Amino acid sequence: MTDVIPAPCAAAGSPDRAVPLDRGTTLWAAEGTGGTERWLRGTLGSALGLPLPHGAEDDPDSVRLRLDDSLEPEAYRLAAVAGRGVEIRGGSPAGVFWGAQTLRQLLGPDAFRRAPLRPDAAHAVPAGVIEDAPRFRWRGLMLDVARHFMPKDGVLRYLDLMAAHKLNVLHFHLTDDQGWRIEIKRYPRLTEVGSWRARTRFGHRASPLWEDKPHGGHYTQDDIREIVAYAAERHIAVVPEIDVPGHSQAAIAAYPELGNTDVVDTAALTVWDDWGVNPNVLAPADTTLRFYEGVFEELLELFPADAVTSTGFAGFSRFVHIGGDECPKEQWRASPTAQARIAELGLAGEDELQAWFVGHFDAWLTARGRRLIGWDEILEGGLAAGAAVSSWRGYAGGIAAARAGHDVVMCPEQEVYLDHRQAPGEDEPVPIGFVRTLEDVYRFEPVPPELDAAEARHVLGAQANVWTEVMEDQARVDYQAFPRLAAFAEVAWSALPASAERDFADFERRMTAHYGRLEALGVRYRPPTGPHPWQRRPGILGRPLDGPPPR
């Protein structure tokens, strides 16, 4: 019971005893635990070749699932007792499910395969008791499918990987300058035009290399419904992001009237094939607001507010991310239309114009029972009371937001942007940003010491961000995400000591077992000794930054 990741709150085992799981083991599920029952039979049963037939509550050779309202919503208690089988109690269906993830780890790497290697092999759970609960409510992964499209099966795979690490929020980055990835029926050109670019720069934007073939793809509305339902079965909330008012060239390429037509020939724009901060932003016009209200109307139907409700707190499925970051103001400064809107609204300037834009959608979403969340730039020019902040430019935005009474998700670029390089060596593929080793991520602390206790309660949790400008396929996403996502998951779940006092040596020891689980899952992670030859990208320029990252 000592190799579990994330580390549980308490574990006490009997190393000389074990509870067998074999073809005679039954599965009994109390009312409310049917989702975990299906998952155990379909996933664990398939991996080990165990039928896990329905059994009786008092069967001594069984796995039993129960709800226990004495536990916190996502907490669980797993007890494996010789002669009495295995019992998982959870404070909610989510707690039971997280307990089942721990049970899977206790059964070894074979439990992470899709079919049994040795159908007649004996399997056993170490005898003992694990009591566990998460530190943070929001334990997120941001997956950027706009820069490089990830097909639906890859997204479903990442939901499984999240569940295996007890992560519970997928921040789904669906639109950007380089592509629009979600079908909007009333605006078909968003995917007909906006989901494809003619070519892609290979490497950082300083690279002279190009991949001269079209890149793109999108999710149909039924694809989105399937992703949301699949996530909900795993107690993962999906928070969609539609970027406004910046990062919008793909939308403008599809519908040129959305851009600042009085200062740029928007009809000549195409979906962007490069990286960086794009000057082409949305026009602050009423027609633009009506257009995006139409987008959000369809979005709210696809991402229902009650998609994940079993965790016992205000559901994160209510959130809609509107981006709000990296919105250059040059076109607005040059636009008579934008300047007239500033004067009409009595605003002090372009920063307040962006705040007006964000505030409009905050009020619009609030009126429909939703909550707006955006990158920390939305603090500039004022922020509506109910909005939440994703703090990416270090800790400062999160500190300011929490002190102003806003909820915060901590995801500072310098700590948990997983596109940043993992080591200083020349073999690191397309090296971006600061060196963020496995240990660096393990020592990430989401709650800054500047916050007092009341302010710290506004920190909903933490999120690791996977930006895919230089991740051209699933193998590259795996390499950048793992094993660091396992370290992040422990930071977000476990009650760890202060950063400097964390036992990284013990985490490394547990990772030796966890690598076997990742291999069984087919995860093409970065080995501790450095990249495999096929994982390198020699000659492709990145943007490495030297020294320790600024806080």
C-alpha positions as semicolon CSV with decimal commas, in nm:
position;residue;x (nm);y (nm);z (nm)
1;M;0,000;0,000;0,000
2;T;0,304;0,226;-0,015
3;D;0,320;0,286;-0,392
4;V;-0,004;0,478;-0,443
5;I;0,002;0,805;-0,642
6;P;-0,132;1,052;-0,535
7;A;-0,022;0,968;-0,182
8;P;-0,320;0,895;0,046
9;C;-0,380;1,070;0,375
10;A;-0,333;0,752;0,579
11;A;-0,251;0,390;0,498
12;A;-0,199;0,096;0,731
13;G;-0,124;-0,245;0,586
14;S;-0,048;-0,601;0,684
15;P;0,247;-0,689;0,459
16;D;0,216;-1,064;0,525
17;R;-0,153;-1,083;0,425
18;A;-0,352;-1,026;0,108
19;V;-0,708;-1,046;-0,019
20;P;-0,740;-1,256;-0,336
21;L;-0,939;-1,144;-0,638
22;D;-1,028;-1,434;-0,866
23;R;-1,302;-1,557;-1,094
24;G;-1,517;-1,627;-0,792
25;T;-1,496;-1,270;-0,661
26;T;-1,830;-1,091;-0,678
27;L;-1,915;-0,723;-0,695
28;W;-2,187;-0,565;-0,483
29;A;-2,284;-0,200;-0,527
30;A;-2,514;0,002;-0,304
31;E;-2,758;0,249;-0,455
32;G;-2,574;0,550;-0,597
33;T;-2,253;0,365;-0,682
34;G;-2,358;0,218;-1,016
35;G;-2,109;0,427;-1,215
36;T;-1,813;0,280;-1,029
37;E;-1,968;-0,067;-1,053
38;R;-1,979;-0,035;-1,433
39;W;-1,626;0,102;-1,442
40;L;-1,486;-0,180;-1,227
41;R;-1,651;-0,448;-1,434
42;G;-1,568;-0,290;-1,769
43;T;-1,215;-0,169;-1,697
44;L;-1,068;-0,367;-1,412
45;G;-1,257;-0,683;-1,501
46;S;-1,143;-0,663;-1,864
47;A;-0,781;-0,601;-1,766
48;L;-0,760;-0,897;-1,528
49;G;-1,003;-1,135;-1,694
50;L;-1,243;-1,127;-1,398
51;P;-1,620;-1,140;-1,461
52;L;-1,703;-0,978;-1,122
53;P;-2,063;-1,105;-1,120
54;H;-2,328;-0,947;-0,901
55;G;-2,298;-1,073;-0,547
56;A;-2,458;-1,043;-0,208
57;E;-2,379;-0,770;0,042
58;D;-2,252;-1,027;0,294
59;D;-2,040;-1,228;0,050
60;P;-1,693;-1,260;0,210
61;D;-1,529;-1,297;-0,133
62;S;-1,650;-0,970;-0,282
63;V;-1,575;-0,610;-0,365
64;R;-1,840;-0,393;-0,200
65;L;-1,921;-0,030;-0,282
66;R;-2,105;0,195;-0,036
67;L;-2,187;0,558;0,028
68;D;-2,101;0,696;0,371
69;D;-2,228;1,042;0,462
70;S;-1,982;1,065;0,751
71;L;-1,708;1,119;0,489
72;E;-1,634;1,438;0,297
73;P;-1,779;1,434;-0,057
74;E;-1,468;1,316;-0,243
75;A;-1,321;1,120;0,047
76;Y;-1,304;0,742;0,052
77;R;-1,208;0,456;0,280
78;L;-1,072;0,138;0,125
79;A;-1,048;-0,168;0,350
80;A;-0,906;-0,501;0,232
81;V;-0,948;-0,763;0,502
82;A;-0,859;-1,131;0,463
83;G;-1,176;-1,338;0,475
84;R;-1,397;-1,031;0,431
85;G;-1,302;-0,907;0,086
86;V;-1,264;-0,543;-0,019
87;E;-1,493;-0,258;0,078
88;I;-1,483;0,095;-0,064
89;R;-1,684;0,363;0,111
90;G;-1,714;0,711;-0,034
91;G;-1,866;1,035;0,083
92;S;-2,030;1,061;-0,260
93;P;-2,026;0,860;-0,582
94;A;-1,708;1,050;-0,668
95;G;-1,541;0,934;-0,348
96;V;-1,627;0,572;-0,429
97;F;-1,481;0,618;-0,778
98;W;-1,154;0,761;-0,644
99;G;-1,133;0,463;-0,410
100;A;-1,167;0,234;-0,711
101;Q;-0,873;0,412;-0,877
102;T;-0,664;0,330;-0,570
103;L;-0,779;-0,031;-0,580
104;R;-0,658;-0,053;-0,939
105;Q;-0,313;0,073;-0,839
106;L;-0,291;-0,183;-0,558
107;L;-0,340;-0,462;-0,811
108;G;-0,027;-0,375;-1,010
109;P;0,047;-0,272;-1,370
110;D;-0,153;-0,556;-1,526
111;A;-0,470;-0,387;-1,397
112;F;-0,397;-0,097;-1,637
113;R;-0,413;-0,307;-1,952
114;R;-0,712;-0,360;-2,180
115;A;-0,701;-0,738;-2,183
116;P;-0,556;-0,999;-1,947
117;L;-0,196;-1,103;-2,007
118;R;-0,240;-1,420;-1,804
119;P;-0,612;-1,501;-1,774
120;D;-0,557;-1,767;-1,509
121;A;-0,311;-1,567;-1,299
122;A;-0,390;-1,503;-0,933
123;H;-0,450;-1,144;-0,826
124;A;-0,451;-1,005;-0,475
125;V;-0,498;-0,678;-0,292
126;P;-0,257;-0,609;-0,002
127;A;-0,449;-0,630;0,323
128;G;-0,497;-0,302;0,504
129;V;-0,692;0,022;0,520
130;I;-0,650;0,345;0,322
131;E;-0,829;0,662;0,428
132;D;-0,805;0,949;0,186
133;A;-0,949;1,283;0,076
134;P;-0,833;1,559;-0,160
135;R;-0,668;1,882;-0,047
136;F;-0,816;2,088;-0,333
137;R;-1,154;2,076;-0,500
138;W;-1,028;2,191;-0,844
139;R;-0,761;1,952;-0,973
140;G;-0,736;2,045;-1,335
141;L;-0,570;1,979;-1,667
142;M;-0,592;2,235;-1,947
143;L;-0,575;2,063;-2,284
144;D;-0,515;2,287;-2,586
145;V;-0,672;2,126;-2,893
146;A;-0,682;2,450;-3,092
147;R;-0,314;2,476;-3,187
148;H;-0,284;2,107;-3,271
149;F;-0,609;1,917;-3,297
150;M;-0,646;1,605;-3,083
151;P;-0,906;1,364;-3,225
152;K;-1,192;1,255;-3,002
153;D;-1,038;0,921;-2,907
154;G;-0,730;1,102;-2,779
155;V;-0,944;1,329;-2,560
156;L;-1,127;1,027;-2,417
157;R;-0,790;0,867;-2,348
158;Y;-0,677;1,175;-2,157
159;L;-0,995;1,167;-1,950
160;D;-0,901;0,812;-1,850
161;L;-0,550;0,928;-1,763
162;M;-0,693;1,212;-1,556
163;A;-0,922;0,972;-1,370
164;A;-0,631;0,741;-1,296
165;H;-0,461;1,035;-1,123
166;K;-0,776;1,164;-0,946
167;L;-0,788;1,486;-1,151
168;N;-1,142;1,619;-1,182
169;V;-1,153;1,923;-1,417
170;L;-1,074;1,920;-1,789
171;H;-1,028;2,278;-1,909
172;F;-1,098;2,229;-2,279
173;H;-0,927;2,501;-2,489
174;L;-1,143;2,482;-2,803
175;T;-1,070;2,800;-3,000
176;D;-0,773;3,017;-3,087
177;D;-0,612;3,201;-3,377
178;Q;-0,493;2,868;-3,520
179;G;-0,822;2,682;-3,520
180;W;-1,186;2,660;-3,412
181;R;-1,266;2,309;-3,288
182;I;-1,635;2,292;-3,195
183;E;-1,936;2,273;-3,427
184;I;-2,177;2,567;-3,392
185;K;-2,479;2,490;-3,607
186;R;-2,597;2,846;-3,659
187;Y;-2,248;2,950;-3,772
188;P;-2,123;2,661;-3,991
189;R;-1,826;2,852;-4,133
190;L;-1,659;2,844;-3,791
191;T;-1,567;2,483;-3,864
192;E;-1,595;2,482;-4,244
193;V;-1,332;2,759;-4,264
194;G;-1,205;2,816;-3,911
195;S;-1,100;2,462;-3,825
196;W;-0,833;2,430;-4,096
197;R;-0,507;2,610;-4,161
198;A;-0,301;2,570;-4,476
199;R;0,030;2,496;-4,302
200;T;0,197;2,499;-3,962
201;R;0,525;2,635;-3,835
202;F;0,734;2,345;-3,704
203;G;0,894;2,448;-3,377
204;H;0,895;2,786;-3,204
205;R;0,795;3,095;-3,402
206;A;1,167;3,166;-3,461
207;S;1,200;2,835;-3,647
208;P;1,243;2,856;-4,027
209;L;1,075;2,517;-4,070
210;W;0,721;2,464;-4,197
211;E;0,495;2,165;-4,232
212;D;0,338;2,242;-4,566
213;K;0,014;2,051;-4,540
214;P;-0,328;2,147;-4,406
215;H;-0,389;2,083;-4,039
216;G;-0,721;2,082;-3,860
217;G;-1,033;1,906;-3,749
218;H;-1,322;1,969;-3,515
219;Y;-1,565;1,796;-3,280
220;T;-1,924;1,758;-3,386
221;Q;-2,186;1,844;-3,128
222;D;-2,244;1,473;-3,072
223;D;-1,868;1,430;-3,018
224;I;-1,886;1,697;-2,748
225;R;-2,187;1,533;-2,585
226;E;-1,997;1,204;-2,579
227;I;-1,687;1,365;-2,428
228;V;-1,892;1,539;-2,158
229;A;-2,082;1,219;-2,075
230;Y;-1,761;1,013;-2,068
231;A;-1,604;1,268;-1,835
232;A;-1,910;1,275;-1,609
233;E;-1,895;0,896;-1,569
234;R;-1,544;0,958;-1,432
235;H;-1,655;1,250;-1,211
236;I;-1,464;1,498;-1,427
237;A;-1,618;1,836;-1,508
238;V;-1,543;1,973;-1,855
239;V;-1,496;2,351;-1,864
240;P;-1,504;2,477;-2,226
241;E;-1,301;2,777;-2,335
242;I;-1,411;3,006;-2,617
243;D;-1,151;3,286;-2,647
244;V;-1,270;3,648;-2,658
245;P;-1,182;3,919;-2,748
246;G;-0,827;3,818;-2,844
247;H;-0,697;3,491;-2,990
248;S;-0,981;3,511;-3,242
249;Q;-0,833;3,509;-3,592
250;A;-0,984;3,170;-3,681
251;A;-1,331;3,308;-3,606
252;I;-1,258;3,630;-3,798
253;A;-1,129;3,430;-4,096
254;A;-1,466;3,250;-4,102
255;Y;-1,677;3,562;-4,042
256;P;-1,473;3,874;-4,136
257;E;-1,738;4,111;-3,996
258;L;-1,630;4,006;-3,644
259;G;-1,299;4,189;-3,683
260;N;-1,205;4,556;-3,691
261;T;-1,299;4,611;-4,052
262;D;-1,232;4,985;-4,038
263;V;-0,859;4,935;-3,979
264;V;-0,776;4,600;-4,142
265;D;-0,893;4,403;-4,444
266;T;-1,042;4,118;-4,242
267;A;-1,173;3,949;-4,558
268;A;-0,812;3,875;-4,649
269;L;-0,737;3,697;-4,320
270;T;-0,696;3,321;-4,302
271;V;-0,667;3,087;-4,007
272;W;-0,329;3,173;-3,857
273;D;-0,041;2,936;-3,932
274;D;0,206;3,084;-3,681
275;W;0,249;3,113;-3,305
276;G;0,261;3,413;-3,073
277;V;0,029;3,700;-2,984
278;N;-0,194;3,792;-3,277
279;P;-0,301;4,155;-3,338
280;N;-0,635;4,061;-3,495
281;V;-0,896;4,089;-3,221
282;L;-1,275;4,111;-3,214
283;A;-1,450;4,440;-3,282
284;P;-1,634;4,580;-2,975
285;A;-1,962;4,600;-3,167
286;D;-2,313;4,492;-3,076
287;T;-2,313;4,254;-3,373
288;T;-2,007;4,081;-3,227
289;L;-2,179;4,043;-2,889
290;R;-2,490;3,895;-3,056
291;F;-2,274;3,654;-3,257
292;Y;-2,096;3,519;-2,951
293;E;-2,419;3,504;-2,752
294;G;-2,534;3,265;-3,024
295;V;-2,215;3,064;-2,983
296;F;-2,257;3,048;-2,606
297;E;-2,625;2,950;-2,633
298;E;-2,526;2,634;-2,818
299;L;-2,229;2,583;-2,588
300;L;-2,443;2,583;-2,273
301;E;-2,663;2,309;-2,418
302;L;-2,357;2,096;-2,496
303;F;-2,193;2,152;-2,156
304;P;-2,484;2,131;-1,908
305;A;-2,436;2,289;-1,568
306;D;-2,536;1,969;-1,391
307;A;-2,305;1,737;-1,586
308;V;-2,111;1,655;-1,267
309;T;-2,313;1,708;-0,951
310;S;-2,216;1,420;-0,725
311;T;-1,915;1,574;-0,554
312;G;-2,117;1,760;-0,293
313;F;-2,006;2,118;-0,370
314;A;-2,096;2,382;-0,628
315;G;-2,034;2,201;-0,953
316;F;-1,747;2,313;-1,172
317;S;-1,962;2,220;-1,473
318;R;-2,123;2,562;-1,424
319;F;-1,804;2,737;-1,535
320;V;-1,744;2,871;-1,886
321;H;-1,396;3,001;-1,970
322;I;-1,385;3,305;-2,198
323;G;-1,006;3,344;-2,227
324;G;-0,955;3,720;-2,207
325;D;-0,576;3,700;-2,227
326;E;-0,323;3,856;-2,462
327;C;-0,560;4,099;-2,631
328;P;-0,349;4,363;-2,811
329;K;-0,517;4,702;-2,818
330;E;-0,354;4,853;-3,130
331;Q;-0,649;4,790;-3,360
332;W;-0,891;4,937;-3,108
333;R;-0,671;5,246;-3,073
334;A;-0,677;5,291;-3,449
335;S;-1,044;5,207;-3,497
336;P;-1,296;5,495;-3,511
337;T;-1,567;5,241;-3,426
338;A;-1,387;5,123;-3,114
339;Q;-1,306;5,478;-3,006
340;A;-1,670;5,575;-3,051
341;R;-1,774;5,283;-2,833
342;I;-1,527;5,395;-2,563
343;A;-1,676;5,746;-2,570
344;E;-2,033;5,617;-2,577
345;L;-1,975;5,401;-2,269
346;G;-1,774;5,669;-2,086
347;L;-1,472;5,441;-2,050
348;A;-1,119;5,552;-1,963
349;G;-0,956;5,363;-2,248
350;E;-0,895;5,033;-2,417
351;D;-0,832;4,835;-2,097
352;E;-1,176;4,934;-1,973
353;L;-1,318;4,844;-2,314
354;Q;-1,187;4,491;-2,268
355;A;-1,335;4,487;-1,916
356;W;-1,669;4,595;-2,066
357;F;-1,646;4,309;-2,316
358;V;-1,573;4,056;-2,039
359;G;-1,837;4,211;-1,812
360;H;-2,104;4,172;-2,078
361;F;-2,050;3,798;-2,097
362;D;-2,015;3,769;-1,721
363;A;-2,364;3,919;-1,683
364;W;-2,497;3,711;-1,972
365;L;-2,365;3,385;-1,825
366;T;-2,473;3,474;-1,471
367;A;-2,829;3,533;-1,590
368;R;-2,828;3,174;-1,715
369;G;-2,696;3,020;-1,395
370;R;-2,336;2,996;-1,510
371;R;-2,006;3,137;-1,387
372;L;-1,743;3,308;-1,598
373;I;-1,377;3,225;-1,554
374;G;-1,091;3,379;-1,751
375;W;-0,716;3,428;-1,756
376;D;-0,582;3,686;-1,511
377;E;-0,583;3,968;-1,769
378;I;-0,957;3,995;-1,707
379;L;-0,866;4,173;-1,382
380;E;-0,744;4,471;-1,585
381;G;-1,002;4,748;-1,595
382;G;-1,221;4,589;-1,329
383;L;-1,392;4,254;-1,288
384;A;-1,749;4,158;-1,210
385;A;-1,816;4,016;-0,865
386;G;-1,899;3,658;-0,962
387;A;-1,613;3,597;-1,204
388;A;-1,324;3,362;-1,126
389;V;-0,962;3,387;-1,241
390;S;-0,710;3,143;-1,387
391;S;-0,380;3,287;-1,261
392;W;-0,122;3,211;-1,531
393;R;0,123;3,505;-1,525
394;G;0,281;3,391;-1,199
395;Y;0,106;3,426;-0,865
396;A;0,032;3,800;-0,873
397;G;-0,299;3,779;-1,056
398;G;-0,423;3,506;-0,824
399;I;-0,321;3,702;-0,516
400;A;-0,495;4,017;-0,641
401;A;-0,807;3,823;-0,735
402;A;-0,831;3,640;-0,401
403;R;-0,782;3,964;-0,208
404;A;-1,065;4,117;-0,413
405;G;-1,293;3,826;-0,322
406;H;-1,271;3,632;-0,650
407;D;-1,222;3,256;-0,670
408;V;-0,890;3,152;-0,821
409;V;-0,738;2,854;-0,998
410;M;-0,359;2,864;-0,966
411;C;-0,177;2,766;-1,286
412;P;0,135;2,987;-1,301
413;E;0,328;2,954;-1,625
414;Q;0,660;2,936;-1,444
415;E;0,553;2,632;-1,240
416;V;0,295;2,415;-1,417
417;Y;0,302;2,494;-1,789
418;L;0,392;2,147;-1,914
419;D;0,508;2,273;-2,252
420;H;0,815;2,407;-2,067
421;R;1,122;2,190;-2,102
422;Q;1,195;1,915;-1,851
423;A;1,575;1,933;-1,844
424;P;1,855;2,161;-1,969
425;G;2,009;1,907;-2,206
426;E;2,030;1,957;-2,581
427;D;1,831;1,639;-2,634
428;E;1,510;1,794;-2,500
429;P;1,270;1,821;-2,796
430;V;1,185;2,179;-2,901
431;P;1,291;2,331;-2,566
432;I;1,041;2,593;-2,450
433;G;1,065;2,818;-2,146
434;F;1,226;2,742;-1,812
435;V;1,350;2,405;-1,695
436;R;1,068;2,248;-1,493
437;T;1,184;1,909;-1,373
438;L;0,970;1,642;-1,212
439;E;1,095;1,764;-0,875
440;D;1,015;2,127;-0,959
441;V;0,653;2,035;-1,031
442;Y;0,639;1,823;-0,715
443;R;0,744;2,126;-0,510
444;F;0,484;2,357;-0,664
445;E;0,268;2,518;-0,393
446;P;-0,069;2,648;-0,516
447;V;-0,147;2,870;-0,214
448;P;0,093;3,166;-0,195
449;P;0,205;3,265;0,156
450;E;0,094;3,625;0,096
451;L;-0,270;3,520;0,140
452;D;-0,426;3,505;0,484
453;A;-0,663;3,221;0,576
454;A;-0,978;3,396;0,453
455;E;-0,816;3,493;0,123
456;A;-0,668;3,145;0,077
457;R;-1,017;2,995;0,082
458;H;-1,071;3,159;-0,258
459;V;-0,805;2,928;-0,407
460;L;-1,028;2,659;-0,559
461;G;-0,726;2,455;-0,651
462;A;-0,463;2,416;-0,918
463;Q;-0,429;2,326;-1,283
464;A;-0,151;2,207;-1,512
465;N;-0,165;2,354;-1,863
466;V;-0,068;2,170;-2,181
467;W;-0,026;2,419;-2,465
468;T;0,033;2,239;-2,794
469;E;0,204;2,483;-3,030
470;V;0,508;2,252;-3,048
471;M;0,321;1,926;-2,973
472;E;0,225;1,794;-3,313
473;D;0,075;1,463;-3,202
474;Q;-0,032;1,254;-2,907
475;A;0,315;1,114;-2,846
476;R;0,451;1,465;-2,796
477;V;0,167;1,552;-2,558
478;D;0,244;1,237;-2,359
479;Y;0,613;1,328;-2,344
480;Q;0,549;1,677;-2,211
481;A;0,271;1,576;-1,971
482;F;0,422;1,267;-1,813
483;P;0,560;1,193;-1,565
484;R;0,514;1,554;-1,446
485;L;0,134;1,527;-1,446
486;A;0,167;1,253;-1,183
487;A;0,366;1,491;-0,962
488;F;0,111;1,765;-1,019
489;A;-0,174;1,528;-0,930
490;E;-0,012;1,458;-0,595
491;V;0,031;1,831;-0,530
492;A;-0,338;1,889;-0,605
493;W;-0,471;1,589;-0,411
494;S;-0,242;1,508;-0,121
495;A;-0,192;1,692;0,208
496;L;0,177;1,758;0,148
497;P;0,408;1,953;0,378
498;A;0,561;2,285;0,275
499;S;0,740;2,282;-0,058
500;A;1,096;2,251;0,074
501;E;0,997;1,978;0,320
502;R;0,838;1,742;0,068
503;D;0,990;1,395;0,043
504;F;1,075;1,387;-0,325
505;A;1,290;1,075;-0,275
506;D;0,982;0,887;-0,160
507;F;0,785;1,018;-0,457
508;E;1,061;0,897;-0,691
509;R;1,048;0,556;-0,521
510;R;0,674;0,534;-0,578
511;M;0,720;0,647;-0,937
512;T;0,926;0,334;-1,009
513;A;0,601;0,140;-0,968
514;H;0,397;0,407;-1,145
515;Y;0,611;0,394;-1,459
516;G;0,493;0,036;-1,503
517;R;0,131;0,154;-1,486
518;L;0,199;0,427;-1,744
519;E;0,367;0,176;-1,974
520;A;0,067;-0,058;-1,946
521;L;-0,156;0,235;-2,044
522;G;0,063;0,309;-2,347
523;V;0,177;0,649;-2,220
524;R;0,492;0,762;-2,402
525;Y;0,637;0,949;-2,107
526;R;0,981;1,104;-2,070
527;P;1,211;0,845;-1,909
528;P;1,400;0,957;-1,596
529;T;1,727;0,914;-1,785
530;G;1,623;1,143;-2,070
531;P;1,437;1,115;-2,400
532;H;1,446;0,808;-2,620
533;P;1,607;0,876;-2,958
534;W;1,265;0,883;-3,126
535;Q;1,143;1,144;-2,878
536;R;1,409;1,400;-2,974
537;R;1,364;1,674;-3,233
538;P;1,719;1,771;-3,336
539;G;1,751;2,098;-3,523
540;I;1,403;2,228;-3,446
541;L;1,425;2,562;-3,269
542;G;1,259;2,622;-2,935
543;R;1,272;2,915;-2,694
544;P;1,467;2,806;-2,385
545;L;1,493;3,050;-2,095
546;D;1,786;3,019;-1,857
547;G;1,795;3,048;-1,480
548;P;1,524;3,000;-1,221
549;P;1,179;3,121;-1,325
550;P;1,063;3,448;-1,170
551;R;0,789;3,409;-0,912
